[in-house]
Structures are given as C-alpha cells and as structure tokens.
Short mmCIF file of C-alpha atoms in Angstrom, two decimals:
data_model
loop_
_atom_site.label_atom_id
_atom_site.label_comp_id
_atom_site.label_asym_id
_atom_site.label_seq_id
_atom_site.Cartn_x
_atom_site.Cartn_y
_atom_site.Cartn_z
CA SER A 110 -62.85 -180.35 -72.35
CA PRO A 111 -65.73 -178.51 -70.54
CA GLN A 112 -63.25 -177.19 -67.98
CA GLY A 113 -60.98 -175.74 -70.71
CA ARG A 114 -63.90 -174.10 -72.46
CA SER A 115 -65.01 -172.59 -69.14
CA LYS A 116 -61.54 -171.13 -68.52
CA LYS A 117 -61.42 -169.71 -72.07
CA LYS A 118 -64.86 -168.17 -71.64
CA SER A 119 -63.82 -166.74 -68.27
CA ARG A 120 -60.69 -165.08 -69.76
CA LYS A 121 -62.77 -163.65 -72.63
CA HIS A 122 -65.32 -162.30 -70.17
CA GLN A 123 -62.52 -160.78 -68.06
CA ARG A 124 -61.09 -158.94 -71.10
CA PHE A 125 -64.60 -157.81 -72.00
CA MET A 126 -65.14 -156.39 -68.49
CA GLU A 127 -61.77 -154.58 -68.60
CA ARG A 128 -62.64 -152.95 -71.94
CA ARG A 129 -66.04 -151.93 -70.62
CA ALA A 130 -64.48 -150.36 -67.51
CA VAL A 131 -62.11 -148.29 -69.68
CA LEU A 132 -64.95 -147.01 -71.83
CA GLU A 133 -67.09 -146.19 -68.80
CA GLN A 134 -64.21 -144.15 -67.31
CA LYS A 135 -63.97 -142.14 -70.52
CA GLY A 136 -67.71 -141.50 -70.49
CA LEU A 137 -68.22 -143.35 -73.76
CA LEU A 138 -70.35 -146.08 -72.25
CA SER A 139 -73.11 -145.76 -69.70
CA PRO A 140 -72.78 -147.79 -66.48
CA HIS A 141 -76.07 -149.55 -67.34
CA GLY A 142 -74.29 -151.43 -70.10
CA ARG A 143 -75.87 -149.67 -73.12
CA LEU A 144 -74.58 -147.17 -75.67
CA GLY A 145 -77.54 -145.82 -77.62
CA SER A 146 -79.79 -148.73 -78.61
CA GLN A 147 -76.92 -151.27 -78.87
CA THR A 148 -76.10 -153.95 -76.31
CA THR A 149 -72.90 -153.61 -74.27
CA GLU A 150 -71.00 -156.25 -76.19
CA SER A 151 -71.92 -154.95 -79.66
CA ALA A 152 -71.23 -151.38 -78.55
CA LEU A 153 -67.73 -152.35 -77.50
CA GLU A 154 -67.11 -154.08 -80.80
CA THR A 155 -68.43 -151.08 -82.75
CA HIS A 156 -66.76 -148.23 -80.82
CA THR A 157 -63.42 -149.80 -79.81
CA THR A 158 -60.59 -150.33 -82.30
CA PHE A 159 -57.59 -152.55 -81.71
CA THR A 160 -53.90 -152.50 -82.59
CA LYS A 161 -51.46 -155.38 -82.43
CA ALA A 162 -48.21 -154.87 -80.54
CA ASN A 163 -45.90 -157.81 -79.88
CA GLY A 164 -48.74 -160.13 -80.78
CA ILE A 165 -51.00 -158.74 -78.06
CA THR A 166 -54.30 -157.14 -78.98
CA THR A 167 -55.01 -154.04 -76.88
CA PRO A 168 -57.97 -151.64 -76.92
CA ARG A 169 -57.48 -148.09 -78.23
CA CYS A 170 -60.24 -145.96 -76.78
CA ASP A 171 -58.62 -142.69 -77.84
CA GLU A 172 -59.88 -143.25 -81.41
CA VAL A 173 -63.52 -143.37 -80.40
CA PRO A 174 -65.18 -140.29 -82.00
CA LYS A 175 -66.33 -137.74 -79.47
CA PRO A 176 -69.99 -136.77 -79.60
CA LYS A 177 -70.66 -133.34 -81.11
CA GLN A 178 -71.71 -130.63 -78.71
CA ILE A 179 -75.22 -129.42 -79.38
CA VAL A 180 -76.40 -126.02 -78.20
CA SER A 181 -79.76 -126.29 -76.57
CA ALA A 182 -82.55 -124.08 -77.90
CA SER A 183 -83.44 -123.15 -74.35
CA LEU A 184 -81.83 -122.73 -70.96
CA SER A 185 -82.97 -123.30 -67.43
CA PRO A 186 -84.98 -120.40 -65.96
CA SER A 187 -82.41 -120.35 -63.14
CA ALA A 188 -79.48 -119.75 -65.51
CA SER A 189 -77.18 -116.86 -64.61
CA PRO A 190 -77.28 -113.60 -66.63
CA ASP A 191 -73.79 -114.32 -68.00
CA SER A 192 -74.74 -117.79 -69.24
CA ILE A 193 -77.91 -116.39 -70.81
CA ALA A 194 -75.90 -113.70 -72.61
CA ARG A 195 -73.45 -116.34 -73.89
CA HIS A 196 -76.43 -118.41 -75.03
CA HIS A 197 -77.73 -115.47 -77.08
CA SER A 198 -74.28 -114.98 -78.60
CA VAL A 199 -73.92 -118.65 -79.60
CA LEU A 200 -77.37 -118.72 -81.18
CA LEU A 201 -76.54 -115.65 -83.23
CA SER A 202 -73.20 -117.11 -84.36
CA GLN A 203 -74.91 -120.18 -85.80
CA GLY A 204 -76.38 -118.29 -88.78
CA ASN A 205 -75.09 -118.44 -92.36
CA GLY A 206 -73.26 -115.37 -93.66
CA SER A 207 -74.97 -112.03 -94.14
CA SER A 208 -78.36 -113.62 -94.69
CA LYS A 209 -78.53 -115.20 -91.25
CA ARG A 210 -81.58 -114.45 -89.19
CA VAL A 211 -81.82 -113.91 -85.52
CA ARG A 212 -82.72 -117.17 -83.81
CA THR A 213 -85.61 -117.43 -81.39
CA SER A 214 -84.70 -117.87 -77.73
CA SER A 215 -87.22 -119.25 -75.28
CA LEU A 216 -85.76 -116.91 -72.66
CA ALA A 217 -86.97 -113.74 -74.34
CA LEU A 218 -89.61 -111.87 -72.44
CA ARG A 219 -92.71 -111.85 -74.64
CA PRO A 220 -90.96 -111.83 -78.06
CA GLY A 221 -94.16 -110.56 -79.69
CA LYS A 222 -93.66 -107.26 -77.86
CA TYR A 223 -90.39 -106.50 -79.69
CA VAL A 224 -90.01 -104.94 -83.13
CA ALA A 225 -87.15 -103.17 -84.92
CA ILE A 226 -87.65 -100.29 -87.32
CA ASP A 227 -85.63 -98.44 -89.93
CA CYS A 228 -86.71 -95.65 -92.28
CA GLU A 229 -85.22 -94.17 -95.43
CA MET A 230 -85.72 -90.49 -96.11
CA VAL A 231 -85.61 -88.23 -99.18
CA GLY A 232 -85.05 -84.49 -99.41
CA THR A 233 -87.96 -82.09 -99.82
CA GLY A 234 -88.48 -78.38 -99.34
CA PRO A 235 -85.95 -75.65 -100.16
CA GLN A 236 -82.83 -77.21 -101.71
CA GLY A 237 -84.02 -80.61 -100.48
CA ARG A 238 -82.95 -79.94 -96.92
CA LEU A 239 -86.10 -81.29 -95.30
CA SER A 240 -86.12 -85.03 -94.62
CA GLU A 241 -89.37 -86.86 -95.31
CA LEU A 242 -90.24 -90.53 -95.06
CA ALA A 243 -89.95 -92.53 -98.30
CA ARG A 244 -89.65 -96.11 -97.03
CA CYS A 245 -90.30 -97.83 -93.72
CA SER A 246 -89.40 -101.38 -92.72
CA VAL A 247 -90.37 -103.17 -89.51
CA VAL A 248 -89.16 -106.62 -88.44
CA ASN A 249 -90.18 -108.80 -85.51
CA TYR A 250 -88.04 -110.33 -82.76
CA GLU A 251 -86.92 -113.15 -85.08
CA GLY A 252 -85.96 -110.72 -87.85
CA ASP A 253 -88.91 -111.54 -90.10
CA VAL A 254 -90.30 -108.62 -92.10
CA ILE A 255 -93.76 -107.57 -90.93
CA TYR A 256 -93.91 -104.23 -92.76
CA ASP A 257 -91.99 -102.82 -95.72
CA LYS A 258 -93.54 -100.13 -97.91
CA TYR A 259 -92.50 -97.15 -99.99
CA VAL A 260 -94.11 -93.92 -98.86
CA ARG A 261 -94.98 -90.82 -100.88
CA PRO A 262 -93.86 -87.68 -99.01
CA GLU A 263 -96.29 -84.83 -98.42
CA LEU A 264 -94.03 -82.35 -100.26
CA PRO A 265 -92.50 -82.75 -103.75
CA ILE A 266 -89.20 -84.64 -103.73
CA VAL A 267 -86.20 -82.46 -104.55
CA ASP A 268 -83.41 -84.91 -103.73
CA TYR A 269 -83.91 -88.69 -103.75
CA ARG A 270 -80.61 -89.20 -101.90
CA THR A 271 -80.32 -92.52 -103.75
CA ARG A 272 -76.67 -93.02 -102.76
CA TRP A 273 -77.82 -93.47 -99.15
CA SER A 274 -81.58 -94.05 -99.25
CA GLY A 275 -81.72 -96.40 -102.23
CA ILE A 276 -84.91 -94.56 -103.26
CA THR A 277 -85.51 -93.76 -106.94
CA LYS A 278 -88.32 -92.14 -108.89
CA GLN A 279 -89.49 -95.60 -109.92
CA HIS A 280 -90.22 -96.53 -106.30
CA MET A 281 -92.66 -93.67 -105.92
CA LYS A 282 -95.01 -95.01 -108.61
CA ASN A 283 -96.57 -97.52 -106.21
CA ALA A 284 -95.86 -95.65 -102.97
CA ILE A 285 -98.68 -95.06 -100.50
CA PRO A 286 -99.50 -91.60 -99.07
CA PHE A 287 -97.70 -90.59 -95.89
CA THR A 288 -100.85 -90.37 -93.77
CA ALA A 289 -101.89 -93.91 -94.72
CA ALA A 290 -98.43 -95.28 -93.98
CA GLN A 291 -98.24 -93.41 -90.70
CA ALA A 292 -101.52 -94.93 -89.47
CA GLU A 293 -100.37 -98.46 -90.41
CA ILE A 294 -96.96 -98.10 -88.79
CA LEU A 295 -98.18 -96.52 -85.55
CA LYS A 296 -100.66 -99.35 -85.18
CA ILE A 297 -97.75 -101.81 -85.29
CA LEU A 298 -95.64 -99.80 -82.83
CA LYS A 299 -98.40 -99.39 -80.27
CA ASP A 300 -97.39 -100.89 -76.90
CA LYS A 301 -94.26 -102.43 -78.43
CA ILE A 302 -90.63 -102.21 -77.38
CA VAL A 303 -89.08 -100.63 -80.47
CA VAL A 304 -85.45 -101.23 -81.45
CA GLY A 305 -83.53 -99.07 -83.92
CA HIS A 306 -80.30 -97.19 -84.60
CA ALA A 307 -80.40 -93.41 -84.07
CA ILE A 308 -84.08 -94.12 -83.83
CA HIS A 309 -85.14 -90.53 -83.11
CA HIS A 310 -84.59 -89.80 -86.82
CA ASP A 311 -87.10 -92.52 -87.73
CA PHE A 312 -89.65 -91.24 -85.21
CA GLN A 313 -89.15 -87.70 -86.47
CA ALA A 314 -89.84 -88.82 -90.05
CA LEU A 315 -93.00 -90.53 -88.78
CA LYS A 316 -93.99 -87.37 -86.85
CA TYR A 317 -94.20 -89.52 -83.77
CA PHE A 318 -92.50 -89.95 -80.42
CA HIS A 319 -92.31 -93.35 -78.71
CA PRO A 320 -92.08 -93.65 -74.90
CA LYS A 321 -88.47 -93.70 -73.75
CA ASP A 322 -88.82 -96.80 -71.58
CA ARG A 323 -90.05 -98.73 -74.63
CA THR A 324 -87.28 -97.54 -76.94
CA ARG A 325 -83.96 -99.35 -77.49
CA ASP A 326 -81.52 -97.23 -79.48
CA THR A 327 -78.44 -99.23 -80.47
CA SER A 328 -76.50 -96.03 -81.19
CA GLN A 329 -76.81 -95.04 -77.51
CA SER A 330 -76.26 -98.43 -75.88
CA HIS A 331 -73.32 -98.45 -73.45
CA VAL A 332 -73.46 -102.24 -73.36
CA LEU A 333 -72.89 -102.49 -77.12
CA LYS A 334 -70.12 -99.89 -77.10
CA LYS A 335 -68.31 -101.65 -74.25
CA ARG A 336 -68.57 -104.98 -76.01
CA ALA A 337 -67.22 -103.45 -79.24
CA GLY A 338 -64.39 -101.74 -77.35
CA LEU A 339 -65.54 -98.27 -78.39
CA PRO A 340 -65.62 -95.07 -76.27
CA LEU A 341 -68.95 -94.65 -74.49
CA ARG A 342 -69.36 -91.09 -75.80
CA ALA A 343 -68.47 -91.96 -79.38
CA ASN A 344 -71.02 -91.64 -82.17
CA VAL A 345 -71.00 -95.18 -83.49
CA SER A 346 -72.58 -96.21 -86.79
CA LEU A 347 -74.71 -99.29 -87.33
CA LYS A 348 -72.20 -100.40 -89.94
CA ASN A 349 -69.32 -100.37 -87.46
CA LEU A 350 -71.29 -102.14 -84.73
CA ALA A 351 -72.27 -104.86 -87.21
CA ARG A 352 -68.64 -105.27 -88.26
CA HIS A 353 -67.28 -105.40 -84.70
CA LEU A 354 -69.95 -107.48 -83.00
CA LEU A 355 -71.76 -109.47 -85.71
CA HIS A 356 -68.78 -109.85 -88.07
CA LYS A 357 -70.84 -108.96 -91.11
CA LYS A 358 -70.78 -106.17 -93.67
CA ILE A 359 -73.82 -104.01 -94.29
CA GLN A 360 -74.50 -100.80 -96.23
CA VAL A 361 -72.03 -101.71 -98.99
CA GLY A 362 -72.28 -100.80 -102.66
CA CYS A 363 -73.65 -97.76 -104.42
CA LYS A 364 -77.35 -98.63 -104.45
CA GLY A 365 -78.08 -97.23 -101.01
CA HIS A 366 -79.01 -98.75 -97.69
CA SER A 367 -81.60 -101.47 -97.21
CA SER A 368 -84.02 -100.50 -94.46
CA VAL A 369 -84.90 -104.18 -94.01
CA GLU A 370 -81.25 -105.15 -93.51
CA ASP A 371 -80.67 -102.25 -91.12
CA ALA A 372 -83.73 -103.12 -89.02
CA GLN A 373 -82.69 -106.79 -88.85
CA THR A 374 -79.15 -105.79 -87.86
CA ALA A 375 -80.43 -103.52 -85.08
CA MET A 376 -82.51 -106.41 -83.71
CA GLU A 377 -79.51 -108.77 -83.88
CA LEU A 378 -77.41 -106.28 -81.92
CA TYR A 379 -80.13 -105.83 -79.33
CA ARG A 380 -80.53 -109.57 -78.83
CA LEU A 381 -76.77 -110.00 -78.56
CA VAL A 382 -76.75 -108.01 -75.30
CA GLU A 383 -80.44 -108.20 -74.40
CA VAL A 384 -79.93 -109.52 -70.87
CA GLN A 385 -77.33 -106.94 -69.81
CA TRP A 386 -79.21 -104.09 -71.51
CA GLU A 387 -82.52 -104.87 -69.83
CA LYS A 388 -80.79 -105.35 -66.49
CA GLU A 389 -79.25 -101.88 -66.69
CA LEU A 390 -82.54 -100.29 -67.76
CA ALA A 391 -84.38 -101.92 -64.89
CA HIS A 392 -82.18 -99.99 -62.47
CA SER A 393 -82.14 -96.68 -64.32
CA LEU A 394 -85.66 -96.01 -65.62
CA PRO A 395 -88.47 -94.91 -63.29
CA PRO A 396 -91.94 -96.45 -63.66
CA ARG A 397 -93.79 -94.96 -66.64
CA PRO A 398 -97.37 -93.74 -66.16
CA PRO A 399 -99.91 -94.61 -68.86
CA SER A 400 -99.54 -92.35 -71.89
CA PRO A 401 -102.02 -91.67 -74.69
CA VAL A 402 -99.13 -91.00 -77.10
CA THR A 403 -98.93 -94.69 -78.06
CA ASP A 404 -102.56 -94.70 -79.20
CA PRO A 405 -102.61 -94.62 -83.04
CA ALA A 406 -106.22 -93.46 -82.90
CA ALA A 407 -105.06 -90.20 -81.35
CA ASP A 408 -104.61 -87.12 -83.53
CA SER A 409 -101.15 -87.42 -85.11
CA SER A 410 -100.69 -83.65 -84.98
CA GLN A 411 -100.10 -83.87 -81.23
CA TYR A 412 -96.80 -85.68 -81.88
CA LEU A 413 -95.35 -82.42 -83.18
CA ASP A 414 -95.99 -80.60 -79.91
CA ASP A 415 -92.86 -79.54 -78.05
CA GLN A 416 -93.81 -81.47 -74.94
CA TYR A 417 -93.33 -84.80 -76.72
CA TRP A 418 -89.81 -84.14 -78.02
CA PRO A 419 -86.60 -84.65 -76.00
CA THR A 420 -85.04 -81.44 -74.67
CA ASP A 421 -81.69 -82.16 -76.32
CA LEU A 422 -83.36 -82.43 -79.73
CA MET A 423 -85.24 -79.19 -79.16
CA ALA A 424 -82.02 -77.41 -78.21
CA SER A 425 -80.15 -78.73 -81.28
CA SER A 426 -82.88 -77.55 -83.62
CA LEU A 427 -82.86 -73.94 -82.38
#
C-alpha cells in the first residue's frame, strides 16, 4: 500500500541520516552532503562497509581509509619560527637516498642570493706543502650545480692528494688557468650569501676573502652542533654532520671527495636550520658598510693583504 511504502522509505531515510551523522562526526563527510565530487548517498555507499551481526546490518566507519597527509610546499607568512624550521626539516626528509636534492621553500629570503661552494686542493711548492686550487664547485639554493671546473694551479703539482681531492693528472688536461677560474668564481660570489664547510680554506685557495656577514660556515654553526648533540667547541667534520643530521653517508670510498656533493651537503645543512641560524645572526652581527672587496673587477692581489684576513688565521700562520 502507499502508506506501507512511505513507512519503508521513512525508515530507510532515517538509517541513511544516522550513517551520515556518524561519518560527519568522524570528519569523513562534509556537512554540505558531499565527499569529493560524489553525492551524499553514493559517498556513503562507497566509503562505508557493513558487517552482519545477529542479522542486523550495522555501519563500520572505522574501516574508511584515512586521507594521506600532504606537506604543503609553502607556509603562512605568519608561521612561527619553530614551525618554519620543522617545515624545512620535513621537506629535506622527503628526498630519495644520497641523491636527494634540497627542496625549494617559498619562505626562503631571496633564494637567488644563496650559493654553496667547495674546493679541492692539490699540493705544490716544496714537498707539496702548499695548497692550490684544482677544482671548484658552486651550487645554488636548490642544490643545482652552477659551476664545476678543474683548475690548473699556478705552480707545478707535486702531490695530487688523490685520496682526498679526487684529482688526477688526467683532470689537468682540460683544466683552465687559475686566473681565469678565479675571475669566473668571484663573479658568481659577488653580493651572494656563501655557504660552505671550513670555508676559509676555500677562500684562501681562491685568494679571496668574503664579507663575514655574508658567509655561512657549517663547521662553526652552533645551531648545527646543538642539533647534532655535539660540543659547541668541537671541530666537527662535514661527514659527521651529514651522518647525524641528514642521515646520509658522504666522502666514502678511495676515489676522493666530490666537491659537488660536499657543496650540496653544506647547503642542505644550512637550510635545515636556516631560520634559527639567521635569527641568531640578526642579533649578533653589526650592520656592514659597503665594501669593494666583493667586486670581482677589483685587483685580486688586494685579497692577499693582511687587512682582509681574520686575525685568528693570521696568528695561526705565524
């Protein structure tokens, strides 16, 4: 009869409303009655499974698959420093193995202003005790290589130091002269914030000194040492920092270091603690007056003058 059909339809609608209420409470169904592009009724049929107990069919919402959490590529400009730092860490952890690249974050302050550098040196002079540039690699904020060339030292090579440098006689066949490489590299470094590990060795090989407020040395970073659980006064290697903080192995094998890999690792470490590092520097460094030292057109011989070298380096060399 029409009345019986109406009662049956009413009971069916009541059960439907009860199932919808349960799903809405669990956040699996929007209050507007839609889940994705499906209608409410079809969504309930698709995302709700049933079990029979004592002949009664009951909804089991606990089996509905939970949506995967997706890390946003950007954060709100009002995000706290801690949440920003965690965001950097999550982005870095999403790479694949040792070949992962640093991901771009929209929160970075002018990413084009950041580069990381690493140089490999060979021995020249008496008994090969002088260190001269033989390879230089520069990567950008994302870890992409923007410069990587072998360099012919000004003096004859006595010790290739292949075990550490990875440089062999074969590499010198197509190497460019030091003066040419120096001009190219200084042009890249001009007005940049330069990241590196024990970076004064790289600058010394380039016969150059970069402004302190634009230098980020991962070997001297208190933020990185704290995060790795290492003493603040300890001399920490790039290899150990990468193992503790990035959970990856670098500088393995007997073929020497890769200056590209080392530069990329230094940039990854910097970006891991970028927010805290920059916050500390903002409170510790005084404003820097304009300096002609960053001008690659200037005479490179001036970079050897005592006034441009740190006092601690001068004292250690005496």
